[in-house]
MMTF fields as JSON, N, C-alpha, C and O atoms, coordinates in Angstrom:
{
  "mmtfVersion": "1.0.0",
  "mmtfProducer": "UNKNOWN",
  "numBonds": 471,
  "numAtoms": 472,
  "numGroups": 118,
  "numChains": 1,
  "numModels": 1,
  "chainsPerModel": [1],
  "groupsPerChain": [118],
  "chainIdList": ["A"],
  "bondAtomList": [4, 2, 8, 6, 12, 10, 16, 14, 20, 18, 24, 22, 28, 26, 32, 30, 36, 34, 40, 38, 44, 42, 48, 46, 52, 50, 56, 54, 60, 58, 64, 62, 68, 66, 72, 70, 76, 74, 80, 78, 84, 82, 88, 86, 92, 90, 96, 94, 100, 98, 104, 102, 108, 106, 112, 110, 116, 114, 120, 118, 124, 122, 128, 126, 132, 130, 136, 134, 140, 138, 144, 142, 148, 146, 152, 150, 156, 154, 160, 158, 164, 162, 168, 166, 172, 170, 176, 174, 180, 178, 184, 182, 188, 186, 192, 190, 196, 194, 200, 198, 204, 202, 208, 206, 212, 210, 216, 214, 220, 218, 224, 222, 228, 226, 232, 230, 236, 234, 240, 238, 244, 242, 248, 246, 252, 250, 256, 254, 260, 258, 264, 262, 268, 266, 272, 270, 276, 274, 280, 278, 284, 282, 288, 286, 292, 290, 296, 294, 300, 298, 304, 302, 308, 306, 312, 310, 316, 314, 320, 318, 324, 322, 328, 326, 332, 330, 336, 334, 340, 338, 344, 342, 348, 346, 352, 350, 356, 354, 360, 358, 364, 362, 368, 366, 372, 370, 376, 374, 380, 378, 384, 382, 388, 386, 392, 390, 396, 394, 400, 398, 404, 402, 408, 406, 412, 410, 416, 414, 420, 418, 424, 422, 428, 426, 432, 430, 436, 434, 440, 438, 444, 442, 448, 446, 452, 450, 456, 454, 460, 458, 464, 462, 468, 466],
  "bondOrderList": [1, 1, 1, 1, 1, 1, 1, 1, 1, 1, 1, 1, 1, 1, 1, 1, 1, 1, 1, 1, 1, 1, 1, 1, 1, 1, 1, 1, 1, 1, 1, 1, 1, 1, 1, 1, 1, 1, 1, 1, 1, 1, 1, 1, 1, 1, 1, 1, 1, 1, 1, 1, 1, 1, 1, 1, 1, 1, 1, 1, 1, 1, 1, 1, 1, 1, 1, 1, 1, 1, 1, 1, 1, 1, 1, 1, 1, 1, 1, 1, 1, 1, 1, 1, 1, 1, 1, 1, 1, 1, 1, 1, 1, 1, 1, 1, 1, 1, 1, 1, 1, 1, 1, 1, 1, 1, 1, 1, 1, 1, 1, 1, 1, 1, 1, 1, 1],
  "groupList": [{"groupName": "GLN", "atomNameList": ["N", "CA", "C", "O"], "elementList": ["N", "C", "C", "O"], "formalChargeList": [0, 0, 0, 0], "bondAtomList": [1, 0, 2, 1, 3, 2], "bondOrderList": [1, 1, 2], "singleLetterCode": "Q", "chemCompType": "L-PEPTIDE LINKING"}, {"groupName": "VAL", "atomNameList": ["N", "CA", "C", "O"], "elementList": ["N", "C", "C", "O"], "formalChargeList": [0, 0, 0, 0], "bondAtomList": [1, 0, 2, 1, 3, 2], "bondOrderList": [1, 1, 2], "singleLetterCode": "V", "chemCompType": "L-PEPTIDE LINKING"}, {"groupName": "ARG", "atomNameList": ["N", "CA", "C", "O"], "elementList": ["N", "C", "C", "O"], "formalChargeList": [0, 0, 0, 0], "bondAtomList": [1, 0, 2, 1, 3, 2], "bondOrderList": [1, 1, 2], "singleLetterCode": "R", "chemCompType": "L-PEPTIDE LINKING"}, {"groupName": "LEU", "atomNameList": ["N", "CA", "C", "O"], "elementList": ["N", "C", "C", "O"], "formalChargeList": [0, 0, 0, 0], "bondAtomList": [1, 0, 2, 1, 3, 2], "bondOrderList": [1, 1, 2], "singleLetterCode": "L", "chemCompType": "L-PEPTIDE LINKING"}, {"groupName": "GLU", "atomNameList": ["N", "CA", "C", "O"], "elementList": ["N", "C", "C", "O"], "formalChargeList": [0, 0, 0, 0], "bondAtomList": [1, 0, 2, 1, 3, 2], "bondOrderList": [1, 1, 2], "singleLetterCode": "E", "chemCompType": "L-PEPTIDE LINKING"}, {"groupName": "SER", "atomNameList": ["N", "CA", "C", "O"], "elementList": ["N", "C", "C", "O"], "formalChargeList": [0, 0, 0, 0], "bondAtomList": [1, 0, 2, 1, 3, 2], "bondOrderList": [1, 1, 2], "singleLetterCode": "S", "chemCompType": "L-PEPTIDE LINKING"}, {"groupName": "GLY", "atomNameList": ["N", "CA", "C", "O"], "elementList": ["N", "C", "C", "O"], "formalChargeList": [0, 0, 0, 0], "bondAtomList": [1, 0, 2, 1, 3, 2], "bondOrderList": [1, 1, 2], "singleLetterCode": "G", "chemCompType": "PEPTIDE LINKING"}, {"groupName": "ALA", "atomNameList": ["N", "CA", "C", "O"], "elementList": ["N", "C", "C", "O"], "formalChargeList": [0, 0, 0, 0], "bondAtomList": [1, 0, 2, 1, 3, 2], "bondOrderList": [1, 1, 2], "singleLetterCode": "A", "chemCompType": "L-PEPTIDE LINKING"}, {"groupName": "CYS", "atomNameList": ["N", "CA", "C", "O"], "elementList": ["N", "C", "C", "O"], "formalChargeList": [0, 0, 0, 0], "bondAtomList": [1, 0, 2, 1, 3, 2], "bondOrderList": [1, 1, 2], "singleLetterCode": "C", "chemCompType": "L-PEPTIDE LINKING"}, {"groupName": "ILE", "atomNameList": ["N", "CA", "C", "O"], "elementList": ["N", "C", "C", "O"], "formalChargeList": [0, 0, 0, 0], "bondAtomList": [1, 0, 2, 1, 3, 2], "bondOrderList": [1, 1, 2], "singleLetterCode": "I", "chemCompType": "L-PEPTIDE LINKING"}, {"groupName": "PHE", "atomNameList": ["N", "CA", "C", "O"], "elementList": ["N", "C", "C", "O"], "formalChargeList": [0, 0, 0, 0], "bondAtomList": [1, 0, 2, 1, 3, 2], "bondOrderList": [1, 1, 2], "singleLetterCode": "F", "chemCompType": "L-PEPTIDE LINKING"}, {"groupName": "ASN", "atomNameList": ["N", "CA", "C", "O"], "elementList": ["N", "C", "C", "O"], "formalChargeList": [0, 0, 0, 0], "bondAtomList": [1, 0, 2, 1, 3, 2], "bondOrderList": [1, 1, 2], "singleLetterCode": "N", "chemCompType": "L-PEPTIDE LINKING"}, {"groupName": "ASP", "atomNameList": ["N", "CA", "C", "O"], "elementList": ["N", "C", "C", "O"], "formalChargeList": [0, 0, 0, 0], "bondAtomList": [1, 0, 2, 1, 3, 2], "bondOrderList": [1, 1, 2], "singleLetterCode": "D", "chemCompType": "L-PEPTIDE LINKING"}, {"groupName": "MET", "atomNameList": ["N", "CA", "C", "O"], "elementList": ["N", "C", "C", "O"], "formalChargeList": [0, 0, 0, 0], "bondAtomList": [1, 0, 2, 1, 3, 2], "bondOrderList": [1, 1, 2], "singleLetterCode": "M", "chemCompType": "L-PEPTIDE LINKING"}, {"groupName": "TRP", "atomNameList": ["N", "CA", "C", "O"], "elementList": ["N", "C", "C", "O"], "formalChargeList": [0, 0, 0, 0], "bondAtomList": [1, 0, 2, 1, 3, 2], "bondOrderList": [1, 1, 2], "singleLetterCode": "W", "chemCompType": "L-PEPTIDE LINKING"}, {"groupName": "TYR", "atomNameList": ["N", "CA", "C", "O"], "elementList": ["N", "C", "C", "O"], "formalChargeList": [0, 0, 0, 0], "bondAtomList": [1, 0, 2, 1, 3, 2], "bondOrderList": [1, 1, 2], "singleLetterCode": "Y", "chemCompType": "L-PEPTIDE LINKING"}, {"groupName": "PRO", "atomNameList": ["N", "CA", "C", "O"], "elementList": ["N", "C", "C", "O"], "formalChargeList": [0, 0, 0, 0], "bondAtomList": [1, 0, 2, 1, 3, 2], "bondOrderList": [1, 1, 2], "singleLetterCode": "P", "chemCompType": "L-PEPTIDE LINKING"}, {"groupName": "LYS", "atomNameList": ["N", "CA", "C", "O"], "elementList": ["N", "C", "C", "O"], "formalChargeList": [0, 0, 0, 0], "bondAtomList": [1, 0, 2, 1, 3, 2], "bondOrderList": [1, 1, 2], "singleLetterCode": "K", "chemCompType": "L-PEPTIDE LINKING"}, {"groupName": "THR", "atomNameList": ["N", "CA", "C", "O"], "elementList": ["N", "C", "C", "O"], "formalChargeList": [0, 0, 0, 0], "bondAtomList": [1, 0, 2, 1, 3, 2], "bondOrderList": [1, 1, 2], "singleLetterCode": "T", "chemCompType": "L-PEPTIDE LINKING"}, {"groupName": "HIS", "atomNameList": ["N", "CA", "C", "O"], "elementList": ["N", "C", "C", "O"], "formalChargeList": [0, 0, 0, 0], "bondAtomList": [1, 0, 2, 1, 3, 2], "bondOrderList": [1, 1, 2], "singleLetterCode": "H", "chemCompType": "L-PEPTIDE LINKING"}],
  "groupTypeList": [0, 1, 2, 3, 1, 4, 5, 6, 6, 6, 3, 1, 0, 7, 6, 4, 5, 3, 2, 3, 5, 8, 9, 1, 5, 6, 9, 2, 10, 5, 2, 11, 12, 13, 6, 14, 15, 2, 0, 16, 16, 6, 17, 1, 2, 4, 10, 1, 7, 0, 9, 18, 12, 6, 6, 1, 18, 18, 15, 2, 12, 5, 1, 4, 6, 2, 10, 18, 9, 5, 2, 1, 11, 7, 11, 11, 18, 1, 18, 3, 0, 13, 11, 5, 3, 17, 16, 4, 12, 18, 7, 1, 15, 3, 8, 11, 1, 16, 19, 16, 3, 6, 6, 1, 2, 15, 7, 14, 6, 0, 6, 18, 0, 1, 18, 1, 5, 5],
  "groupIdList": [1, 2, 3, 4, 5, 6, 7, 8, 9, 10, 11, 12, 13, 14, 15, 16, 17, 18, 19, 20, 21, 22, 23, 24, 25, 26, 27, 28, 29, 30, 31, 32, 33, 34, 35, 36, 37, 38, 39, 40, 41, 42, 43, 44, 45, 46, 47, 48, 49, 50, 51, 52, 53, 54, 55, 56, 57, 58, 59, 60, 61, 62, 63, 64, 65, 66, 67, 68, 69, 70, 71, 72, 73, 74, 75, 76, 77, 78, 79, 80, 81, 82, 83, 84, 85, 86, 87, 88, 89, 90, 91, 92, 93, 94, 95, 96, 97, 98, 99, 100, 101, 102, 103, 104, 105, 106, 107, 108, 109, 110, 111, 112, 113, 114, 115, 116, 117, 118],
  "secStructList": [7, 7, 3, 3, 3, 3, 3, 7, 7, 3, 3, 3, 3, 6, 6, 7, 7, 3, 3, 3, 3, 3, 3, 3, 3, 1, 1, 7, 4, 4, 4, 1, 7, 3, 3, 3, 3, 3, 3, 7, 6, 6, 1, 7, 7, 3, 3, 3, 3, 3, 3, 7, 6, 6, 7, 7, 3, 3, 3, 7, 4, 4, 4, 6, 6, 6, 3, 3, 3, 3, 3, 3, 4, 4, 4, 6, 3, 3, 3, 3, 3, 3, 7, 1, 7, 7, 4, 4, 4, 7, 3, 3, 3, 3, 3, 3, 7, 5, 7, 6, 6, 1, 1, 5, 1, 1, 7, 7, 7, 7, 7, 3, 3, 3, 3, 3, 3, 7],
  "xCoordList": [-22.335, -21.633, -20.195, -19.823, -19.372, -17.921, -17.361, -17.702, -16.468, -15.9, -14.366, -13.908, -13.618, -12.207, -11.705, -12.01, -10.914, -10.546, -8.973, -8.41, -8.34, -6.816, -6.413, -7.142, -5.212, -4.642, -3.116, -2.542, -2.484, -0.994, -0.174, 1.052, -0.838, 0.015, 0.602, 0.387, 1.331, 1.927, 3.025, 3.316, 3.666, 4.722, 6.075, 6.33, 6.964, 8.253, 9.29, 8.984, 10.569, 11.728, 12.186, 11.954, 12.812, 13.42, 14.227, 14.952, 14.097, 14.876, 14.097, 14.398, 13.11, 12.352, 11.316, 11.172, 10.56, 9.581, 8.205, 8.039, 7.263, 5.807, 5.143, 5.462, 4.232, 3.454, 1.976, 1.386, 1.456, -0.028, -0.844, -0.36, -2.079, -3.008, -4.294, -4.657, -5.022, -6.336, -7.176, -6.894, -8.256, -9.202, -10.383, -10.896, -10.802, -11.741, -12.965, -12.775, -14.145, -15.366, -16.374, -16.342, -17.225, -18.281, -17.925, -18.754, -16.766, -16.333, -15.772, -15.467, -15.642, -14.923, -13.438, -12.877, -12.825, -11.513, -10.461, -9.661, -10.471, -9.511, -9.495, -8.534, -10.552, -10.733, -10.474, -10.693, -10.021, -9.779, -8.329, -7.647, -7.873, -6.558, -6.801, -7.903, -5.658, -5.785, -4.725, -3.653, -4.87, -3.945, -3.789, -4.737, -2.623, -2.413, -2.109, -1.371, -2.772, -2.526, -2.287, -2.524, -1.826, -1.511, -1.826, -1.796, -2.118, -2.38, -1.494, -1.825, -0.404, 0.489, -0.26, -1.203, 0.174, -0.476, -0.433, 0.626, -1.591, -1.684, -1.479, -1.335, -1.481, -1.223, -2.402, -3.284, -2.385, -3.394, -3.062, -1.886, -4.063, -3.842, -3.042, -3.218, -2.14, -1.28, -1.137, -1.224, -0.931, -0.699, 0.638, 1.664, 0.549, 1.793, 2.151, 3.295, 1.195, 1.647, 0.283, -0.794, 0.399, -0.707, -0.304, 0.846, -1.207, -1.026, -2.246, -3.386, -1.957, -3.074, -3.692, -3.161, -4.781, -5.364, -4.413, -4.502, -3.499, -2.488, -1.154, -0.229, -1.056, 0.078, 1.191, 2.289, 0.907, 1.951, 1.881, 0.791, 3.01, 3.074, 3.659, 4.486, 3.192, 3.718, 3.826, 3.006, 4.897, 5.152, 5.436, 5.855, 5.193, 5.621, 7.123, 7.666, 7.809, 9.23, 9.957, 10.96, 9.337, 9.927, 9.88, 10.596, 9.047, 9.009, 9.577, 9.707, 9.92, 10.381, 11.658, 12.602, 11.679, 12.763, 12.675, 13.461, 11.736, 11.554, 10.243, 10.142, 9.217, 7.862, 7.572, 8.031, 6.843, 6.371, 4.925, 4.471, 4.157, 2.734, 2.49, 3.169, 1.537, 1.235, -0.24, -0.896, -0.703, -2.107, -2.282, -1.501, -3.295, -3.732, -5.176, -6.068, -5.453, -6.851, -7.77, -8.966, -7.226, -8.022, -8.541, -9.605, -7.77, -8.158, -8.738, -9.002, -8.891, -9.375, -8.494, -8.999, -7.17, -6.275, -5.137, -4.5, -4.919, -3.728, -2.857, -3.363, -1.548, -0.612, 0.374, 0.57, 0.99, 2.114, 3.213, 3.101, 4.304, 5.371, 6.305, 6.766, 6.546, 7.261, 8.545, 8.508, 9.715, 11.043, 11.718, 11.343, 12.751, 13.562, 12.718, 12.881, 11.782, 10.926, 11.555, 12.462, 11.077, 11.609, 10.542, 9.364, 10.92, 9.889, 8.949, 7.77, 9.356, 8.427, 7.357, 6.413, 7.496, 6.476, 5.347, 4.378, 5.472, 4.307, 3.087, 3.085, 1.99, 0.712, -0.358, -0.105, -1.528, -2.684, -2.648, -2.68, -2.584, -2.463, -3.788, -4.424, -4.226, -5.555, -5.43, -4.55, -6.36, -6.437, -7.714, -8.684, -7.681, -8.891, -8.678, -7.588, -9.705, -9.609, -9.413, -10.269, -8.359, -8.099, -9.144, -9.596, -9.558, -10.448, -9.68, -8.717, -10.08, -9.256, -9.15, -8.209, -10.104, -10.077, -9.408, -9.43, -8.838, -8.227, -9.023, -10.223, -8.376, -9.086, -9.254, -8.467, -10.339, -10.599, -12.145, -12.925, -12.516, -13.827, -14.724, -15.884, -14.239, -15.145, -14.834, -13.806, -15.767, -15.626, -14.379, -14.111, -13.657, -12.471, -12.932, -14.044, -11.975, -12.147, -11.514, -11.278, -11.25, -10.736, -9.211, -8.666, -8.563, -7.183, -6.371, -6.953, -5.087, -4.295, -3.077, -2.393, -2.845, -1.903, -0.45, -0.202, 0.472, 1.839, 2.593, 2.477, 3.363, 4.188, 5.633, 5.931, 6.495, 7.978, 8.723, 8.73, 9.358, 10.165, 11.625, 12.144, 12.257, 13.67, 14.608, 15.823],
  "yCoordList": [-2.133, -2.315, -2.54, -3.412, -1.74, -1.821, -2.864, -2.953, -3.694, -4.74, -4.685, -4.515, -4.82, -4.745, -6.051, -6.302, -6.891, -8.159, -8.268, -8.365, -8.249, -8.296, -9.711, -10.501, -10.024, -11.377, -11.331, -10.321, -12.437, -12.465, -12.287, -12.394, -12.02, -11.854, -13.102, -14.181, -12.971, -14.213, -13.911, -12.742, -14.936, -14.835, -14.978, -16.031, -13.998, -14.095, -13.685, -13.136, -13.94, -13.356, -12.078, -11.777, -11.342, -9.976, -10.255, -11.246, -9.365, -9.469, -10.137, -9.956, -10.899, -11.617, -10.786, -9.626, -11.28, -10.513, -11.147, -12.332, -10.339, -10.739, -9.812, -8.637, -10.445, -9.656, -9.767, -10.844, -8.627, -8.487, -8.114, -7.431, -8.568, -8.242, -7.763, -8.193, -6.924, -6.388, -6.417, -5.713, -7.228, -7.248, -6.314, -6.383, -5.427, -4.399, -4.715, -5.074, -4.594, -4.662, -3.58, -3.108, -3.248, -2.282, -0.928, -0.058, -0.583, 0.757, 0.622, -0.472, 1.746, 1.744, 1.856, 2.951, 0.726, 0.647, 1.521, 2.198, 1.5, 2.218, 3.716, 4.394, 4.202, 5.685, 6.161, 7.327, 5.265, 5.602, 5.447, 4.504, 6.381, 6.145, 5.03, 4.817, 4.326, 3.234, 3.37, 3.848, 3.015, 3.089, 1.836, 1.06, 1.618, 0.59, 1.33, 2.313, 0.746, 1.288, 0.098, -1.054, 0.404, -0.666, -0.17, 1.024, -1.127, -0.815, -1.782, -2.956, -1.265, -1.982, -2.354, -1.673, -3.385, -3.696, -2.594, -2.037, -2.267, -1.294, 0.206, 1.151, 0.32, 1.696, 2.133, 1.331, 3.385, 3.794, 3.442, 3.27, 3.311, 3.039, 4.108, 5.283, 3.761, 4.739, 4.425, 3.27, 5.411, 5.33, 4.658, 4.909, 3.73, 3.072, 3.509, 3.874, 3.472, 3.752, 4.068, 3.628, 4.8, 5.145, 5.091, 5.38, 4.732, 4.784, 5.448, 5.07, 6.497, 7.23, 6.487, 5.442, 6.944, 6.274, 6.311, 5.503, 7.328, 7.442, 6.758, 6.838, 6.07, 5.317, 6.024, 5.487, 7.215, 7.923, 7.337, 7.098, 7.101, 6.376, 7.283, 8.15, 7.051, 7.79, 6.816, 5.908, 7.008, 6.064, 6.851, 8.008, 6.188, 6.71, 6.551, 5.637, 7.43, 7.413, 6.097, 5.701, 5.448, 4.283, 3.078, 2.099, 3.137, 1.968, 2.357, 1.485, 3.613, 3.975, 3.208, 3.119, 2.67, 1.83, 0.352, -0.459, 0.009, -1.383, -1.942, -3.127, -1.083, -1.471, -0.915, 0.17, -1.64, -1.162, -1.455, -2.562, -0.397, -0.453, -0.556, 0.12, -1.385, -1.437, -1.852, -2.326, -1.646, -2.063, -2.685, -2.401, -3.551, -4.18, -3.806, -4.518, -2.812, -2.377, -3.51, -3.565, -4.325, -5.388, -6.347, -6.95, -6.474, -7.409, -6.784, -7.447, -5.489, -4.701, -5.051, -5.304, -5.034, -5.508, -4.509, -3.988, -4.277, -3.39, -4.316, -5.086, -4.237, -5.135, -4.255, -3.084, -4.842, -4.239, -5.25, -6.205, -5.07, -5.93, -5.33, -4.191, -6.204, -5.722, -6.565, -7.784, -5.833, -6.501, -6.0, -4.962, -6.749, -6.319, -6.005, -4.939, -6.869, -6.576, -6.508, -7.281, -5.589, -5.364, -5.755, -5.833, -5.997, -6.285, -5.082, -5.305, -3.888, -2.734, -2.684, -1.899, -3.506, -3.57, -4.485, -4.589, -5.181, -5.976, -5.251, -4.278, -5.663, -4.889, -5.683, -6.666, -5.172, -5.606, -4.606, -3.385, -5.175, -4.385, -4.366, -5.404, -3.135, -2.945, -2.009, -1.152, -2.231, -1.243, -0.526, -0.922, 0.615, 1.468, 2.494, 2.604, 3.268, 4.438, 5.673, 6.015, 6.327, 7.613, 8.656, 8.798, 9.399, 10.509, 11.804, 12.071, 12.595, 13.726, 14.735, 15.526, 14.687, 15.573, 14.831, 15.357, 13.655, 12.99, 11.682, 11.595, 10.726, 9.533, 8.689, 8.735, 7.894, 6.906, 7.021, 7.629, 6.397, 6.561, 5.475, 5.744, 4.335, 3.162, 2.434, 2.635, 1.627, 0.798, -0.157, -0.666, -0.358, -1.264, -2.717, -3.138, -3.447, -4.883, -5.535, -4.891, -6.844, -7.576, -7.374, -7.549, -7.007, -6.851, -8.206, -9.29, -8.098, -9.281, -9.043, -8.022, -10.085, -9.857, -10.173, -11.154, -9.243, -9.46, -9.459, -8.515, -10.52, -10.513, -10.831, -11.821, -9.988, -10.062, -10.292, -9.447, -11.485, -11.848, -11.396, -11.323, -11.106, -10.662, -11.801, -11.601],
  "zCoordList": [8.158, 9.388, 9.106, 8.321, 9.756, 9.592, 10.469, 11.649, 9.889, 10.689, 10.481, 9.351, 11.505, 11.504, 12.188, 13.354, 11.42, 11.966, 11.877, 10.787, 12.994, 13.042, 13.284, 13.884, 12.796, 12.97, 12.836, 12.429, 13.186, 12.983, 14.244, 14.215, 15.336, 16.572, 17.076, 16.524, 18.106, 18.737, 19.675, 19.928, 20.217, 21.117, 20.462, 19.877, 20.514, 19.828, 20.781, 21.839, 20.433, 21.168, 20.609, 19.438, 21.398, 20.944, 19.714, 19.636, 18.744, 17.494, 16.403, 15.223, 16.766, 15.692, 15.055, 15.443, 14.089, 13.307, 13.357, 13.645, 13.075, 12.906, 11.887, 11.706, 11.278, 10.164, 10.615, 10.695, 10.887, 11.25, 10.028, 9.126, 10.007, 8.942, 9.477, 10.571, 8.834, 9.184, 8.006, 7.036, 8.017, 6.929, 7.32, 8.437, 6.351, 6.655, 5.747, 4.585, 6.23, 5.477, 5.961, 7.097, 5.052, 5.32, 5.003, 5.271, 4.445, 3.915, 2.543, 2.067, 1.921, 0.636, 0.948, 0.985, 1.167, 1.688, 0.958, 1.605, -0.304, -1.095, -0.942, -1.305, -0.411, -0.31, 1.143, 1.472, 1.968, 3.36, 3.779, 3.379, 4.585, 5.273, 6.311, 6.817, 6.589, 7.546, 8.585, 8.215, 9.851, 10.842, 11.657, 11.783, 12.212, 13.212, 14.55, 14.613, 15.657, 16.976, 17.894, 17.531, 19.054, 20.005, 21.463, 21.758, 22.314, 23.684, 24.534, 24.706, 25.036, 25.912, 27.268, 27.671, 27.893, 29.197, 30.174, 30.464, 30.695, 31.713, 31.188, 31.963, 29.903, 29.361, 28.409, 28.099, 27.974, 26.98, 25.668, 25.346, 24.818, 23.42, 22.73, 23.051, 21.765, 21.13, 19.616, 19.198, 18.872, 17.452, 17.161, 17.794, 16.094, 15.672, 14.231, 13.963, 13.335, 11.899, 11.123, 11.526, 10.071, 9.189, 7.746, 7.416, 6.885, 5.466, 4.883, 5.152, 4.039, 3.453, 2.311, 1.935, 1.723, 0.616, -0.64, -1.564, -0.578, -1.653, -1.374, -2.182, -0.199, 0.124, 0.897, 1.044, 1.381, 2.23, 3.599, 4.119, 4.193, 5.473, 6.487, 6.203, 7.717, 8.961, 10.074, 10.206, 10.931, 11.965, 13.284, 13.263, 14.383, 15.651, 15.692, 15.072, 16.415, 16.438, 16.784, 16.191, 17.823, 18.409, 17.434, 17.646, 16.369, 15.471, 14.109, 13.249, 13.872, 12.585, 12.183, 12.969, 10.986, 10.545, 10.907, 10.417, 11.748, 12.127, 11.662, 11.342, 11.62, 11.164, 9.756, 9.398, 9.011, 7.715, 7.629, 7.918, 7.204, 6.982, 5.498, 4.726, 5.057, 3.625, 3.462, 4.389, 2.25, 2.053, 0.731, -0.177, 0.551, -0.605, -0.912, -0.452, -1.607, -1.78, -2.404, -2.117, -3.186, -3.891, -2.79, -2.933, -1.694, -0.699, 0.636, 1.638, 0.515, 1.693, 2.991, 4.085, 2.743, 3.766, 4.053, 3.137, 5.262, 5.663, 6.502, 7.318, 6.298, 7.004, 7.766, 7.437, 8.787, 9.577, 9.675, 10.443, 8.901, 9.094, 10.189, 10.112, 11.228, 12.385, 12.49, 12.654, 12.386, 12.423, 13.644, 14.191, 14.104, 15.257, 16.374, 16.968, 16.743, 17.814, 19.21, 19.519, 20.049, 21.369, 22.385, 22.035, 23.606, 24.649, 24.786, 25.063, 24.623, 24.742, 23.632, 23.725, 22.595, 21.63, 21.954, 21.203, 23.119, 23.615, 23.842, 24.597, 23.218, 23.231, 22.451, 21.755, 22.635, 21.748, 20.508, 20.667, 19.354, 18.134, 17.439, 17.256, 17.033, 16.401, 15.165, 15.08, 14.232, 13.124, 13.173, 13.82, 12.42, 12.383, 11.354, 10.792, 11.08, 10.132, 10.948, 11.764, 10.765, 11.435, 11.192, 10.056, 12.197, 12.034, 11.826, 12.546, 10.875, 10.598, 11.807, 11.87, 12.728, 13.835, 15.063, 16.175, 14.854, 15.917, 16.314, 16.052, 16.913, 17.212, 15.988, 15.043, 16.043, 14.991, 14.651, 15.384, 13.498, 13.003, 13.614, 13.926, 13.778, 14.02, 15.379, 16.027, 15.712, 16.871, 16.69, 15.602, 17.808, 17.731, 17.451, 17.771, 16.824, 16.76, 17.993, 19.015, 17.854, 18.988, 19.167, 20.257, 18.074, 18.096, 18.083, 18.043, 18.115, 18.073, 18.999, 18.929, 19.897, 20.878, 20.336, 19.635, 20.733, 20.336, 21.673, 22.456, 21.926, 23.073, 22.723, 22.055, 23.181, 22.788, 24.102, 24.997, 24.184, 25.327, 25.177, 24.063, 26.259, 26.257, 26.284, 26.286]
}
């Protein structure tokens, strides 16, 4: 059974930073690409960042240069360092394994709430 557990969210002011973590169990973590996604209030879920099993990273345009995705295979953990946060970054943040045909492979976890005040 695959389990995705996100943590690290909170309430911050614009310009501040947060570091999110996702611990994954039930898969061979080192052989999977990993992604962070977010769901802003009242909006659909959207892609934020991805890191391949080889460490290649991809970001949505609006977070490029502010967010950094990384992974520690020994700990089955993927992290998202978020700097210079903006109110529009407010969302529930979730991790998952990207599906090569689009979408994700597994059921979503609970996510972690990030709220950025102006």
